[in-house]
CSV table of C-alpha atoms and ligand atoms in Angstrom, one decimal:
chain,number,residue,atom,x,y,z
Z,1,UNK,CA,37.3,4.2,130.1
Z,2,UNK,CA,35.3,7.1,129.1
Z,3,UNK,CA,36.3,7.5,125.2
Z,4,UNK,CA,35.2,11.4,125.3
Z,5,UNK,CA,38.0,12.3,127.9
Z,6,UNK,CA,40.7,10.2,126.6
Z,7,UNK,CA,44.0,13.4,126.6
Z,8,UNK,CA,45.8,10.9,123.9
Z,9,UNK,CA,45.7,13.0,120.5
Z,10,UNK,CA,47.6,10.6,117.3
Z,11,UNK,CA,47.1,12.3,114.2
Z,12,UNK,CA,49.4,13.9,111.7
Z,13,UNK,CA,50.2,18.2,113.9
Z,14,UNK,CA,47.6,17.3,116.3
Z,15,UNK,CA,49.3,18.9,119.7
Z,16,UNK,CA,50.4,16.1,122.2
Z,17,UNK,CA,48.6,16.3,125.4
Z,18,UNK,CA,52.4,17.0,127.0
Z,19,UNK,CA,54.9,17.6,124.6
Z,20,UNK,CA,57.7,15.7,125.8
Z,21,UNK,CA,61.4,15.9,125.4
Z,22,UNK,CA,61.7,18.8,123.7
Z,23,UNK,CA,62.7,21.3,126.4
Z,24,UNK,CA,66.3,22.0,124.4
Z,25,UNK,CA,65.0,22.9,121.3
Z,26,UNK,CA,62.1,25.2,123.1
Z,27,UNK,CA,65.0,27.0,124.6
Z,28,UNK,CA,67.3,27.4,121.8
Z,29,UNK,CA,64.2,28.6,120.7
Z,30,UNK,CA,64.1,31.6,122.9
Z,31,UNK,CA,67.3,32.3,122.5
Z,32,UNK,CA,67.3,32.8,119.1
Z,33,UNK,CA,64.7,34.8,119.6
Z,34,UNK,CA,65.9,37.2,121.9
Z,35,UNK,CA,69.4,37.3,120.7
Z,36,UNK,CA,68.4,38.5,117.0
Z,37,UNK,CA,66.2,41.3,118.6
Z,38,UNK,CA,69.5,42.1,120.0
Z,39,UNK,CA,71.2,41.8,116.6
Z,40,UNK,CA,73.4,39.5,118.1
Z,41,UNK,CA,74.3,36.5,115.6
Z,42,UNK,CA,72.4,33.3,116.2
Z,43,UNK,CA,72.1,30.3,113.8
Z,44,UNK,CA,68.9,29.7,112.4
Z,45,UNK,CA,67.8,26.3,112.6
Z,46,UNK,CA,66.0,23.2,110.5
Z,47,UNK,CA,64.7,20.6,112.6
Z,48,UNK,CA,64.9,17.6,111.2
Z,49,UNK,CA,63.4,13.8,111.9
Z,50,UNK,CA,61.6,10.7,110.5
Z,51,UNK,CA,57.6,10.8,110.1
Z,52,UNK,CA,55.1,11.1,112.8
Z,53,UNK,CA,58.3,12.1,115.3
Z,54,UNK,CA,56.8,15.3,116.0
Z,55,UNK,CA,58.2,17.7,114.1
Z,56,UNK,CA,54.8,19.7,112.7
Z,57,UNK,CA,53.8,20.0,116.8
Z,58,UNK,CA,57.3,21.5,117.9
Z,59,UNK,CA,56.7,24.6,114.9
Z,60,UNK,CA,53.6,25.1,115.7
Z,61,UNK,CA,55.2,25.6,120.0
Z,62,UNK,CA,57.8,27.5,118.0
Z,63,UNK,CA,55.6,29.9,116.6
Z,64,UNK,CA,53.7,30.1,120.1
Z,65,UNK,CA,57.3,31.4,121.5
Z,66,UNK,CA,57.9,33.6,118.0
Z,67,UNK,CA,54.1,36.0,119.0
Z,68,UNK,CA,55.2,35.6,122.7
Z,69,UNK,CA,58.5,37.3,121.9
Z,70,UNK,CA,56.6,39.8,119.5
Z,71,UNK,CA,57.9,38.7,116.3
Z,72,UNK,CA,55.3,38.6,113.3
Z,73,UNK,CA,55.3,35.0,112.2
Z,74,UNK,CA,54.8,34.0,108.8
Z,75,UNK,CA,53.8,29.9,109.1
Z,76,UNK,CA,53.6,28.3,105.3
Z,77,UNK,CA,54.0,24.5,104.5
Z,78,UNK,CA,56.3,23.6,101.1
Z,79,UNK,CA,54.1,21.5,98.8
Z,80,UNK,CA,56.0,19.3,96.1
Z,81,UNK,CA,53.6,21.0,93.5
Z,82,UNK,CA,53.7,24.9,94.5
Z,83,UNK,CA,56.6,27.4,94.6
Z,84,UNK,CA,58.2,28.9,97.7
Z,85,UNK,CA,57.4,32.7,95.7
Z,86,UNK,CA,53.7,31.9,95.7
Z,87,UNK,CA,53.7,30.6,99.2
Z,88,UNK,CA,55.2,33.4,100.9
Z,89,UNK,CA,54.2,36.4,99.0
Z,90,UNK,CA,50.3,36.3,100.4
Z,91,UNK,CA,51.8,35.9,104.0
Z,92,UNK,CA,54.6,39.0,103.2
Z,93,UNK,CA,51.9,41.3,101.9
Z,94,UNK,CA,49.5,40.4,104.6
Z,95,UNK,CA,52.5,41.3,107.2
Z,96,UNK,CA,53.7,44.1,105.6
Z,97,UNK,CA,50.2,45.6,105.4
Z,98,UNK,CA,49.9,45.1,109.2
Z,99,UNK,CA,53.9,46.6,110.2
Z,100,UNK,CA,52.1,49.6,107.7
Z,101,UNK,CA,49.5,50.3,110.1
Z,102,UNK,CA,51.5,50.6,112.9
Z,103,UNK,CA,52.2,53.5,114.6
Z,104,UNK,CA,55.7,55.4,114.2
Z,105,UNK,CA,57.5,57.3,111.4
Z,106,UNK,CA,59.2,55.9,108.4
Z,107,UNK,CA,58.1,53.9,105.5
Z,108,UNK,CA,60.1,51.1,104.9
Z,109,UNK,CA,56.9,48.9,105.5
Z,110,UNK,CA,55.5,50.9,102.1
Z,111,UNK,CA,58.6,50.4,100.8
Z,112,UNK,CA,59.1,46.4,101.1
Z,113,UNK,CA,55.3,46.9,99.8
Z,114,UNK,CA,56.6,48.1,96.4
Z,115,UNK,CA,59.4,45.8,96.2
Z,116,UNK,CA,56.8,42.7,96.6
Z,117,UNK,CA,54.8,44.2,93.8
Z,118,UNK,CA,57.6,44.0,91.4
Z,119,UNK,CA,58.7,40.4,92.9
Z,120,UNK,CA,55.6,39.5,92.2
Z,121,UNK,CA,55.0,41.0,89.1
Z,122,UNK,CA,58.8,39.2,87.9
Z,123,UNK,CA,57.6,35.2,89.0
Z,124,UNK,CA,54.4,36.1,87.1
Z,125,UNK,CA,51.9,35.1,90.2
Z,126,UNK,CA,48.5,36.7,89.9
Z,127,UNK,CA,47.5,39.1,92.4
Z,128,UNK,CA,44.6,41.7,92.6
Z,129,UNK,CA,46.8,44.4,91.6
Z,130,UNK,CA,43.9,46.3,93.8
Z,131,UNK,CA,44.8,44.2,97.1
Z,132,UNK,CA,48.0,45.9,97.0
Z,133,UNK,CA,46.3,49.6,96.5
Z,134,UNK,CA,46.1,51.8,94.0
Z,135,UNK,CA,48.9,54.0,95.1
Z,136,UNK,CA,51.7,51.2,95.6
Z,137,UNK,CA,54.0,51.2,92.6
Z,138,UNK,CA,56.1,48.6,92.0
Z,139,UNK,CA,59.8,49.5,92.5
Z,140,UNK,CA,61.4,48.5,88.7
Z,141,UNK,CA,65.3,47.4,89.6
Z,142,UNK,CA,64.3,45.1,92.9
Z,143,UNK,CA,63.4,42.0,93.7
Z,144,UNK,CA,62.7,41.6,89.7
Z,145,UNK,CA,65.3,40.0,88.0
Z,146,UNK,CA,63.3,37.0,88.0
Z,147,UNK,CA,66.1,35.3,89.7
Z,148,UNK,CA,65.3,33.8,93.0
Z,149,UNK,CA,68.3,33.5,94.4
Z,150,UNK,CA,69.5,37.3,94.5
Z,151,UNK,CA,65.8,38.4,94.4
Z,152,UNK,CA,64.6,36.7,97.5
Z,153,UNK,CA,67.2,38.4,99.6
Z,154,UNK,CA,66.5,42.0,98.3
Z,155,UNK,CA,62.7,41.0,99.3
Z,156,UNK,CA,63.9,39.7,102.8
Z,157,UNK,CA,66.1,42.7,102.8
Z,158,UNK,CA,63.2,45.0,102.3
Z,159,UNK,CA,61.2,43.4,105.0
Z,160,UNK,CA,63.9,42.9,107.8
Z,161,UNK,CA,64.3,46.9,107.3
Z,162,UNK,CA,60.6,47.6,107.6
Z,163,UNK,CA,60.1,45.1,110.7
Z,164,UNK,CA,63.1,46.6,112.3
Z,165,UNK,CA,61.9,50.1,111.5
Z,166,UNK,CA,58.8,49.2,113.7
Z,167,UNK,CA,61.0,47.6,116.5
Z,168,UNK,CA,60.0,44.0,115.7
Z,169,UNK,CA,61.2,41.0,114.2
Z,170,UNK,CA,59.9,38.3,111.9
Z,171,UNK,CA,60.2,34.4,112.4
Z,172,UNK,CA,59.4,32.7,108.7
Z,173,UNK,CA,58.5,28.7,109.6
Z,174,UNK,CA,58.5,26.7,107.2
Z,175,UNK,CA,56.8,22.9,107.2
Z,176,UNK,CA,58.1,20.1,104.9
Z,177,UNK,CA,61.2,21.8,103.8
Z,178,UNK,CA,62.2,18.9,102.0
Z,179,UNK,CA,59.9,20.3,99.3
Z,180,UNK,CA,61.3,22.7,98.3
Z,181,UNK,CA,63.6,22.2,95.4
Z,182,UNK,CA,67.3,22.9,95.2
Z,183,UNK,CA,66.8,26.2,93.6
Z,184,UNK,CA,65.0,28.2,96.4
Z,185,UNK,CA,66.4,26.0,99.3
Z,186,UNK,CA,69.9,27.7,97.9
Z,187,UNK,CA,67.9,31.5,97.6
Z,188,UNK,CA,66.9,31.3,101.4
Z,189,UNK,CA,70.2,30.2,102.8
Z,190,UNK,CA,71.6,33.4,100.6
Z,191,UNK,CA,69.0,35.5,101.8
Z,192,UNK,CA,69.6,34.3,105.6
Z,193,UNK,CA,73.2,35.3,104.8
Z,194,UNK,CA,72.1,38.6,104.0
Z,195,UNK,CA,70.3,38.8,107.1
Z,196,UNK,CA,73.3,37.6,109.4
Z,197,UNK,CA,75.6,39.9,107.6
Z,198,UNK,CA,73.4,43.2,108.4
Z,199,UNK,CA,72.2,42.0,111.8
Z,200,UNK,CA,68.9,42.4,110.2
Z,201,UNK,CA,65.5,41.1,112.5
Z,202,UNK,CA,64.3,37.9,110.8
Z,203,UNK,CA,64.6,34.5,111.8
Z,204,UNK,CA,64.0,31.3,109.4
Z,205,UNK,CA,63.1,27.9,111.3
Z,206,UNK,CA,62.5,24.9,109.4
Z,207,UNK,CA,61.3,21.5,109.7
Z,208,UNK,CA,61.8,18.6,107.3
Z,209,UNK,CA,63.2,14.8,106.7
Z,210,UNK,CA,66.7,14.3,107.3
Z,211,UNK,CA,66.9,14.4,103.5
Z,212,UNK,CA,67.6,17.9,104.2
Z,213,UNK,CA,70.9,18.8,104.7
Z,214,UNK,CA,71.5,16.7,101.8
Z,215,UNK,CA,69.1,18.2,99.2
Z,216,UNK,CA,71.1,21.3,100.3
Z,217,UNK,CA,73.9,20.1,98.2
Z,218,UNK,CA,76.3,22.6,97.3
Z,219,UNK,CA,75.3,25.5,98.8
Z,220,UNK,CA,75.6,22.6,102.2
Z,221,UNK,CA,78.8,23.8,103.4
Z,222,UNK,CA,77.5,27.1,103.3
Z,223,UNK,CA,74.6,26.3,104.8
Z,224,UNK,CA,76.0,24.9,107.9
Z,225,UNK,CA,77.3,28.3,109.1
Z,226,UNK,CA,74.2,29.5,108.8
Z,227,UNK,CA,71.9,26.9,110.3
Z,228,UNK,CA,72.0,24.0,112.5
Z,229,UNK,CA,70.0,21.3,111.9
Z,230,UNK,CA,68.5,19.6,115.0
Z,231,UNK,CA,67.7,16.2,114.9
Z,232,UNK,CA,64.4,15.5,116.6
Z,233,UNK,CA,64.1,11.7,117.4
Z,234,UNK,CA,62.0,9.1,118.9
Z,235,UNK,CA,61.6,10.2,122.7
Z,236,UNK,CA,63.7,8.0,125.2
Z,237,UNK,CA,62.6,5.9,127.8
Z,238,UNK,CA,61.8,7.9,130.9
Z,239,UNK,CA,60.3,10.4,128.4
Z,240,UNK,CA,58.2,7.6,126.3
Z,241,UNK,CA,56.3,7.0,130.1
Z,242,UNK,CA,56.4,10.5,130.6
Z,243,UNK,CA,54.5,11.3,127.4
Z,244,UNK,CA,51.9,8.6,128.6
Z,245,UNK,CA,51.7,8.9,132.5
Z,246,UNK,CA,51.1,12.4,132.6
Z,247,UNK,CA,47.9,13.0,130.9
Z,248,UNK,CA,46.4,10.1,131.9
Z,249,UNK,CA,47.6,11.0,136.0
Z,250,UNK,CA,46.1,14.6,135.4
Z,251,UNK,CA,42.6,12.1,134.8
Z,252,UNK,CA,42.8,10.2,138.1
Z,253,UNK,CA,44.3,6.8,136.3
Z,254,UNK,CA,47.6,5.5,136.0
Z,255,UNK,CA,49.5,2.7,133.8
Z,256,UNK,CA,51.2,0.4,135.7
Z,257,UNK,CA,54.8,-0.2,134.9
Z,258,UNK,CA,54.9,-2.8,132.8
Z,259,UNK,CA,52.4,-1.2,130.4
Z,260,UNK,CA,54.4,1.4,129.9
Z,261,UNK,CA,57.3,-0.8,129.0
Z,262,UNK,CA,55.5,-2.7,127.0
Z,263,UNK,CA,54.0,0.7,124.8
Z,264,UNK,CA,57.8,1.1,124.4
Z,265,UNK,CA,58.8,-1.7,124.0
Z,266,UNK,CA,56.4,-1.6,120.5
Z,267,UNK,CA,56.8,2.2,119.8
Z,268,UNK,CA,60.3,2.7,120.1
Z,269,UNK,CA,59.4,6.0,121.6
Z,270,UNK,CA,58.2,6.8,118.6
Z,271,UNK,CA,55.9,9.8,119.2
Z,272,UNK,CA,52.9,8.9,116.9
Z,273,UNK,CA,53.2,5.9,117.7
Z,274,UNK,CA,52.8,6.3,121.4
Z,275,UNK,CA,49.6,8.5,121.0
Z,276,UNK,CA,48.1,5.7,119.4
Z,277,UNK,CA,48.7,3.0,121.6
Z,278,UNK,CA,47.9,5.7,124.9
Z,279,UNK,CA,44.5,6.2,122.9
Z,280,UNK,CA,43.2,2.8,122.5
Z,281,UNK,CA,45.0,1.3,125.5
Z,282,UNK,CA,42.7,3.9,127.8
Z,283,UNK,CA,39.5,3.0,125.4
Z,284,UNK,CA,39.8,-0.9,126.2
Z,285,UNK,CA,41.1,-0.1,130.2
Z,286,UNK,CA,37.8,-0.6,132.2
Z,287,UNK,CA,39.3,0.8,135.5
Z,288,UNK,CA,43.1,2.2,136.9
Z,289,UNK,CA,45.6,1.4,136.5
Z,290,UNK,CA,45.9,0.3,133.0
Z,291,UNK,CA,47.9,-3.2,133.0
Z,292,UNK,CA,50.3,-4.8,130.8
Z,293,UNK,CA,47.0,-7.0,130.0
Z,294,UNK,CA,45.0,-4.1,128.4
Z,295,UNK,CA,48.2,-3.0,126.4
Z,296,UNK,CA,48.7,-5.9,124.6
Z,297,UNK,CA,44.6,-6.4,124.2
Z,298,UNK,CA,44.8,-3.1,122.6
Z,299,UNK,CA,47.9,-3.7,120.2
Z,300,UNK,CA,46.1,-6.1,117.3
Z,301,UNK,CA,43.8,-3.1,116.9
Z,302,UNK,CA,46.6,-0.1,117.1
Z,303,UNK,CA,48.3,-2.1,114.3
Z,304,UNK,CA,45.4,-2.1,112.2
Z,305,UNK,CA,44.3,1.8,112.8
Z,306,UNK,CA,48.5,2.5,111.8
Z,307,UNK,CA,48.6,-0.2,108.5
Z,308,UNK,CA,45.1,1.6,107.1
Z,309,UNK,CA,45.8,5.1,107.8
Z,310,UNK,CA,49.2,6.0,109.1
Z,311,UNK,CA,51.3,3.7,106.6
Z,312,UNK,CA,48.2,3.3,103.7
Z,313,UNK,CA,48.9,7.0,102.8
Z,314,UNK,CA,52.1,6.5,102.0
Z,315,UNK,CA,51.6,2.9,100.8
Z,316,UNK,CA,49.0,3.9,98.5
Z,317,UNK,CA,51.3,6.5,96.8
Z,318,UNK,CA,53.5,4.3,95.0
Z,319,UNK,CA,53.9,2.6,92.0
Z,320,UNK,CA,54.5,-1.4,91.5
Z,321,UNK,CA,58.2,-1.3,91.4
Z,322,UNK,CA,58.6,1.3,93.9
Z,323,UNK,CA,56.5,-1.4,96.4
Z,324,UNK,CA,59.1,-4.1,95.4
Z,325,UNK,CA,62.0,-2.0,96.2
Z,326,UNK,CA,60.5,-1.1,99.9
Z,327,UNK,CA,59.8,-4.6,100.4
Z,328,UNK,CA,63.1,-6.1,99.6
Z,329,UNK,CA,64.6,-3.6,101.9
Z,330,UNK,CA,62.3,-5.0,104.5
Z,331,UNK,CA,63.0,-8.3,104.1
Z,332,UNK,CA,66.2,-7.6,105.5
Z,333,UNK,CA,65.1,-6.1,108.8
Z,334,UNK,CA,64.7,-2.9,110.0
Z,335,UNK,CA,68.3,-1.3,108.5
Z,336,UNK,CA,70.0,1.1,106.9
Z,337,UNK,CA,70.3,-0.7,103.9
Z,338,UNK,CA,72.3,-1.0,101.2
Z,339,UNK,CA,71.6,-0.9,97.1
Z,340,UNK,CA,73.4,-3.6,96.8
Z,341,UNK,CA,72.2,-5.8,99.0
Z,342,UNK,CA,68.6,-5.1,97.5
Z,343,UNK,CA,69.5,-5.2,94.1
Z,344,UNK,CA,70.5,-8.8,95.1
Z,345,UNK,CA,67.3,-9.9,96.7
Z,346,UNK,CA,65.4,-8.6,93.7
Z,347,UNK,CA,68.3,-10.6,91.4
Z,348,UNK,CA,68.7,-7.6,89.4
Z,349,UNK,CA,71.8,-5.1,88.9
Z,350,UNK,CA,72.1,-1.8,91.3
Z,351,UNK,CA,72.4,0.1,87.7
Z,352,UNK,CA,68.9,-0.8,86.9
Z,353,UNK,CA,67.4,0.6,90.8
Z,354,UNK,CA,68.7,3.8,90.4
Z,355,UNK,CA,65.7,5.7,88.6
Z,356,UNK,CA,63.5,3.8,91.5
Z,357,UNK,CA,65.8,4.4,94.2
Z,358,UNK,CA,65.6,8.6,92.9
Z,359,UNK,CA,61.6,8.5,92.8
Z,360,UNK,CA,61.3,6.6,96.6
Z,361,UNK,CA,63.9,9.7,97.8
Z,362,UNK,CA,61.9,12.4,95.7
Z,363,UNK,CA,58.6,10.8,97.2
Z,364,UNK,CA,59.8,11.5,101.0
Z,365,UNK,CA,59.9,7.7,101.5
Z,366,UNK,CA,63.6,6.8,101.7
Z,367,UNK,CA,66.8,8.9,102.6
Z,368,UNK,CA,70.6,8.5,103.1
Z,369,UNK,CA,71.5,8.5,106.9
Z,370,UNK,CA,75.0,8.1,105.7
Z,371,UNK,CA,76.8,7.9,102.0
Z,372,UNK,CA,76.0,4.6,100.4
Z,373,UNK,CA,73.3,3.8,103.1
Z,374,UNK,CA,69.7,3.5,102.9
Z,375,UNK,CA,66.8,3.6,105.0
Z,376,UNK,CA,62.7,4.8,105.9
Z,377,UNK,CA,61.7,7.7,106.8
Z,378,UNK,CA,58.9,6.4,108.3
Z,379,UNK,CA,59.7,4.7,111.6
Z,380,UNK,CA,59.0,0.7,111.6
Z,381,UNK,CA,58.1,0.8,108.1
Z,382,UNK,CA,59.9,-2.5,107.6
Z,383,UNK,CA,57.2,-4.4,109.7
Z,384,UNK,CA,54.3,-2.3,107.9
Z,385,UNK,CA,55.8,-3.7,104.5
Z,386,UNK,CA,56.1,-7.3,105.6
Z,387,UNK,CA,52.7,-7.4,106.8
Z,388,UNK,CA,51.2,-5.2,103.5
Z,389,UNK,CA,53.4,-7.3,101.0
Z,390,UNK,CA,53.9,-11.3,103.5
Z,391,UNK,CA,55.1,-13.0,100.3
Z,392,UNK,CA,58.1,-11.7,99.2
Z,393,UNK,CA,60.1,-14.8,98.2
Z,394,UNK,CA,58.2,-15.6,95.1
Z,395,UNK,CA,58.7,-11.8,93.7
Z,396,UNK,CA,62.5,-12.2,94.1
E,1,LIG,N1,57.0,15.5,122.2
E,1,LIG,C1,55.9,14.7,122.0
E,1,LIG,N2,55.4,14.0,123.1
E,1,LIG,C2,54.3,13.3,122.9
E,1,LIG,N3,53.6,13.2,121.7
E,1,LIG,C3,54.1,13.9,120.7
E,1,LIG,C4,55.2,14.7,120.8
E,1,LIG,N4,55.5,15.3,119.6
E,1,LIG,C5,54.5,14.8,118.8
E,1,LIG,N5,53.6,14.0,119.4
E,1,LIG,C6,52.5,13.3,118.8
E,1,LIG,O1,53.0,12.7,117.6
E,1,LIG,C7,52.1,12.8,116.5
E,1,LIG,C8,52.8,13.2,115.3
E,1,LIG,O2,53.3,14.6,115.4
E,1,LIG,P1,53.6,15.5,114.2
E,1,LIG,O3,52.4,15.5,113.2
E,1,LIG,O4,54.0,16.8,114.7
E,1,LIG,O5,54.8,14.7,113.5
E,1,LIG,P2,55.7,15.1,112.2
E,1,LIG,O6,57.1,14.9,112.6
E,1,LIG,O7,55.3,16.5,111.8
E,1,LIG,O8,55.2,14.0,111.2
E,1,LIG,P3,55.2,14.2,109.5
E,1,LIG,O9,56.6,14.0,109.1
E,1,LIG,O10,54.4,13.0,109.1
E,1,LIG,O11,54.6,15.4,109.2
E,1,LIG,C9,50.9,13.6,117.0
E,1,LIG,O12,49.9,12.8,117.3
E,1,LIG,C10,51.5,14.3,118.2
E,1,LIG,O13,50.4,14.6,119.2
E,2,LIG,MG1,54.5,17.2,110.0
C-alpha cells in the first residue's frame, strides 16, 4: 500500500498515530494538575518502563495537558555527561523572564531572577551576565552555597513564589531521569518536599528506566511519599490491536484477525515494536485487509530494520566483556537472571562480574527488577543477542 500515507510512526519520541493504553496516567495527569493549582497535595510522579515502551511520547502528551491547564512547562532531557544545574537554569531564566512580563503587581518573578544569578554564579556555569540585564543583581546568601541539595530548593522556592504570584503554576519534565546522578536526584526530591510542605505551584514529572527508584537509594523511602512511580508497560492484548487497527481503519484498510495476533504474538505489545511491524506490514500489503500472510512476509525484514538500528545503538556501545556478559544472560532465555547463574556459563566467579555487571547498569542496559535479579532493559534483547553473537558455546 501507498508508503507515503502509511499512519505507523516507529522511531525513538516519534508520537504514535493513537496512543494507546494510557488513558490512566493522562488522567492522573490532570489531576495533578488541577489539584496543585488548588494547593491541594498530590504526589508527583516518575514514569517508569523498559526501552522503546513509550515513555518519551506519554511526556511529551503530558506537557500537551501541562500548557492546556496553564502551567509554564519547562521540558529538559538528563544527559549522562551534563548536570541537572546547567540543564534547567536556561529554561528557569527563559520562564522567569516571561512570568516577568506579565501583567500584575509584585516582583517575585525579579526576585527568583536574582536568586538564579547567584545559583548560577555558585555552580560556576557561564552565562551572558548581559542576558540576565544589567540591573539584576545577584542575591549573595541564596541559592549559593554551592550545595545542590539545599540550593535547588531555595531556587524552586523562589520560582514556585513568583509563578504563584502570577496565578500559574509550573510542571518541570524531565526525560531519562536515570541520568541524573545520586546527588541531584536526592536535591529534587528535597526540593519537591519543600514544595509539598508550602503548597507551593510546581509540579515535577519524570520519566526513566525502572532503575529509578533504585538509584534513588537512600533518600528512596523518602522519595516514595513524595512520588509514585508508574510503571508504563508493553500494551495488552485488546490494546496491541487497538494501537494497530485504528489508524489503519481511519485509511479505509483493515488487518484481519490473525495478523494482529500474529504482530502480538512477535511484539509482546511492545510499543516500538508494534510501530514497526504496523509500518512494513502495510508497505508489503497490496490491498485490505492485511492477512496473517503479509505479517509474517514482513517480519524477516522488521527484524533486520530493529537488529541495525533499534538494538545496533545500544549494541555498538559496549565494550568486549560487557557483550559477553549480555550474551550469557541470553543464552538462558529471556529472564530475570541471576549473577550466579551467568558467572557459571562464563566459568568464572560472580566476584570477578561485578565491575561489568556496574558498567551494563550505569550504561542503561541492565537493571534489578527485584534484589538479586537481573534483567534488559530493552524488551526482547535476549533474541537480539543470540542472533548478534549465534556462537556462544565456544566463548564459555
Ligand atoms: N501508547 C502507544 N501506542 C502505540 N504506539 C506507541 C505508544 N507509545 C509509544 N508508541 C510508539 O513507540 C515508539 C517508542 O516510543 P518512545 O520513544 O516514547 O519510547 P521510550 O519509552 O521513550 O523509549 P526510550 O527508553 O528508548 O527512550 C514510538 O515509535 C511511538 O510512536
Ligand atoms: Mg524516550
Amino acid at each position: 500500500m501507498d508508503p507515503i500515507s502509511n499512519p505507523f510512526s516507529p522511531g525513538a519520541g516519534s508520537p504514535p498515530p493513537e496512543l494507546v493504553g494510557r488513558d490512566n496516567i493522562l488522567e492522573q495527569t490532570n489531576i495533578l494538575f488541577a489539584r496543585i493549582l488548588k494547593k491541594r497535595p498530590e504526589k508527583s510522579f516518575f514514569l517508569t518502563g523498559l526501552r522503546g515502551v513509550g515513555k518519551t511520547v506519554l511526556l511529551n502528551e503530558i506537557e500537551r495537558l501541562a500548557e492546556k491547564a496553564d502551567y509554564r512547562t519547562i521540558f529538559i532531557e538528563a544527559h549522562e555527561d551534563k548536570s541537572l544545574v546547567a540543564l534547567l537554569a536556561p529554561h528557569l531564566r527563559k520562564l522567569l523572564f516571561d512570568l516577568d512580563r506579565l501583567a500584575g503587581a509584585g516582583h517575585k518573578a525579579r526576585r527568583s531572577l536574582a536568586v538564579l544569578k547567584s545559583f548560577i554564579s555558585s555552580f560556576k556555569l557561564k552565562f551572558d551576565d548581559v542576558e540576565f540585564g544589567l540591573d539584576i543583581e545577584p542575591e549573595r546568601g541564596s541559592a549559593d552555597s554551592g550545595d545542590i541539595e539545599v540550593d535547588l530548593s531555595n531556587l524552586f522556592l523562589s520560582v514556585a513564589e513568583a509563578a504563584q504570584e502570577r496565578e500559574t503554576a509550573v510542571s518541570i519534565l524531565i526525560d531519562e531521569s536515570q541520568y541524573l546522578d545520586h546527588v541531584e536526584l536526592s536535591a529534587l526530591i528535597m526540593a519537591m518536599h519543600k514544595m509539598q510542605q508550602r503548597q507551593l505551584p510546581l509540579v515535577l514529572i519524570g520519566a526513566g528506566l525502572p532503575i529509578l527508584p533504585a538509584l534513588m537509594g537512600d533518600s528512596k523511602s523518602y522519595a516514595e511519599r513524595l512520588f509514585q512511580f508508574p510503571d508504563i508497560g508493553p500494551l495488552s492484548e485488546p490494546d496491541a490491536a487497538r494501537a494497530l487497527q485504528d489508524p489503519v481503519k481511519a485509511a479505509g484498510v483493515e488487518f484481519s484477525a490473525d495478523a494482529l495476533q500474529e504482530i502480538f504474538r512477535l511484539t509482546q505489545g511492545y510499543p516500538y515494536f508494534l510501530q514497526e511491524w504496523g509500518y512494513q506490514s502495510w508497505n508489503r500489503a497490496s490491498k485490505s485487509p492485511i492477512t496473517l500472510q503479509t505479517v509474517q512476509g514482513a517480519t524477516p525484514i522488521v527484524v533486520q530494520r530493529l537488529d541495525a538500528n533499534f538494538f545496533r545503538v545500544r549494541f555498538d556501545r559496549l565494550t568486549t566483556s560487557e557483550k559477553n556478559y549480555l550474551r550469557a544472560m541470553a543464552q538462558q532465555g529471556p529472564g530475570p537472571y541471576r549473577s550466579g547463574d551467568v558467572a557459571s556459563a562464563l566459568s568464572v566467579k560472580v566476584t570477578s562480574l561485578g565491575t561489568v555487571r556496574a558498567t551494563l547498569i550505569k550504561k542503561g542496559m541492565i537493571y534489578s527488577p527485584t534484589h538479586g535479579d537481573l534483567a534488559f532493559t530493552v524488551p526482547l534483547f535476549d533474541e537480539f543477542m543470540r542472533r548478534a553473537i549465534p556462537d556462544f558455546t565456544s566463548r564459555a
